[in-house]
Amino acid sequence: MSEAWNPEAPGVLRLPSGRLVRGRGLGYPLPQGPTPGFGVYLLEHEPPAFRWPGRWVRWPDFGLPADDADALAGFREALERADGERVELACLGGRGRTGTALSCLAVLDGVPAEEAVAHVREHYSSHAVETPEQEAYVRAFGDARD
């Protein structure tokens, strides 16, 4: 079990269960402080190698996951690991794909699907989830996650 994220650090989202996850943009420098114990990387192309383990979810910019089952498995793994590890979710800019994934994580953790985007915008970034299709994905995720 590793030290948790600082809940006041930029990009850190507290889920209803109390788990902390960090969202970030890979196009920006790695934030100061502890490194992740695990990452889920939401990119069209395979991510670079990191010093910590991670999972790649193929996801085009401004789009939706290429494989819903793979995305769900990645979200579930992130949520499970966040119970005892520092977990981050990241795309290039840290807004659209990352915000959508954090919203789906919030749904898995108990936030109603119709409230998840607003929850993430309030507690992570007001710019999270960039397209109407991404918002619809989160709303539909509540039904599809089982």
C-alpha positions in Angstrom: 0.0 0.0 0.0 1.4 3.4 -1.0 0.9 6.8 0.4 -2.3 8.4 -1.0 -2.5 11.4 -3.2 -2.7 14.7 -1.5 -6.4 15.5 -1.9 -5.5 19.2 -2.4 -3.1 18.6 -5.2 -4.1 19.7 -8.7 -6.0 17.1 -10.6 -6.9 14.9 -7.6 -10.5 13.8 -7.5 -12.1 12.3 -4.4 -14.6 9.7 -5.2 -17.7 9.1 -3.0 -16.0 6.1 -1.4 -13.1 8.3 -0.4 -10.7 6.9 -2.9 -8.4 9.5 -4.5 -7.5 9.4 -8.2 -5.5 11.9 -10.3 -6.4 13.1 -13.7 -3.8 14.9 -15.8 -2.7 15.8 -19.3 0.4 14.0 -20.6 1.1 17.1 -22.8 2.2 18.9 -19.6 5.1 18.2 -17.3 4.7 15.5 -14.6 3.3 17.3 -11.5 5.6 17.6 -8.5 5.2 15.2 -5.7 4.8 11.4 -5.6 4.5 9.4 -8.8 1.6 7.1 -9.6 1.6 3.5 -8.6 -0.6 2.7 -11.6 -1.9 4.6 -14.6 -4.7 4.3 -17.2 -3.7 6.1 -20.4 -6.5 7.1 -22.8 -4.7 7.7 -26.1 -5.1 6.8 -29.8 -1.6 5.5 -29.9 0.3 3.4 -27.4 1.7 5.6 -24.6 5.3 6.1 -23.8 6.9 3.9 -21.2 6.6 5.1 -17.6 8.5 4.1 -14.4 5.2 2.6 -13.0 2.8 0.0 -14.4 -0.1 1.1 -16.5 -2.8 0.2 -18.9 -3.5 1.6 -22.3 -7.1 2.2 -23.4 -7.2 3.0 -27.1 -9.2 6.2 -27.4 -9.1 8.9 -30.1 -8.9 12.5 -29.2 -12.4 14.1 -28.9 -13.9 10.6 -29.4 -14.9 7.6 -27.4 -13.1 4.4 -26.4 -12.4 2.1 -29.4 -13.5 -0.9 -27.2 -16.1 -0.4 -24.6 -15.3 -3.7 -22.8 -11.6 -2.8 -22.6 -12.5 0.7 -21.3 -14.8 -0.8 -18.6 -12.0 -3.2 -17.6 -9.6 -0.3 -17.3 -12.0 1.7 -15.2 -12.7 -1.2 -12.9 -9.0 -1.9 -12.5 -8.3 1.8 -11.7 -11.1 1.9 -9.1 -9.9 -1.3 -7.5 -6.3 -0.2 -7.4 -7.2 3.3 -6.1 -8.2 1.6 -2.8 -4.5 1.2 -1.9 -2.4 2.8 -4.7 -1.9 6.2 -6.3 -3.8 5.9 -9.6 -3.9 8.4 -12.4 -5.9 8.6 -15.5 -4.5 10.7 -18.4 -4.9 11.7 -22.0 -2.9 14.3 -23.9 -4.8 17.4 -22.6 -6.3 16.0 -19.4 -9.8 17.2 -20.2 -12.0 15.3 -22.6 -11.0 11.7 -22.5 -9.7 12.0 -18.9 -12.8 13.8 -17.8 -15.0 11.2 -19.4 -13.0 8.4 -17.8 -13.2 10.1 -14.4 -16.9 10.5 -14.8 -17.3 6.8 -15.6 -15.1 6.0 -12.5 -17.5 8.2 -10.5 -20.4 6.2 -11.8 -18.7 2.9 -10.8 -18.2 4.4 -7.3 -21.8 5.4 -6.8 -22.5 8.7 -8.5 -25.7 8.5 -10.6 -24.7 8.5 -14.3 -26.8 11.6 -15.0 -24.9 13.5 -12.3 -21.4 12.2 -13.0 -20.2 14.8 -15.5 -21.3 17.7 -13.3 -19.6 16.0 -10.3 -16.3 15.7 -12.2 -16.6 19.3 -13.6 -17.1 20.6 -10.0 -14.4 18.5 -8.3 -11.8 18.0 -11.1 -12.0 20.6 -13.9 -14.8 22.8 -15.3 -13.5 21.8 -18.8 -13.8 18.1 -18.2 -15.8 16.1 -20.9 -15.5 18.1 -24.1 -18.1 16.7 -26.5 -21.8 15.9 -26.5 -20.9 12.3 -27.5 -18.7 12.0 -24.4 -21.5 13.3 -22.2 -23.9 10.8 -23.7 -21.3 8.0 -23.2 -21.2 8.7 -19.5 -25.0 8.8 -19.2 -25.2 5.5 -21.1 -22.4 4.1 -19.0 -24.7 3.8 -16.1 -26.7 1.2 -17.9 -23.9 -0.6 -19.7 -21.5 -1.2 -16.8 -23.1 -4.3 -15.5 
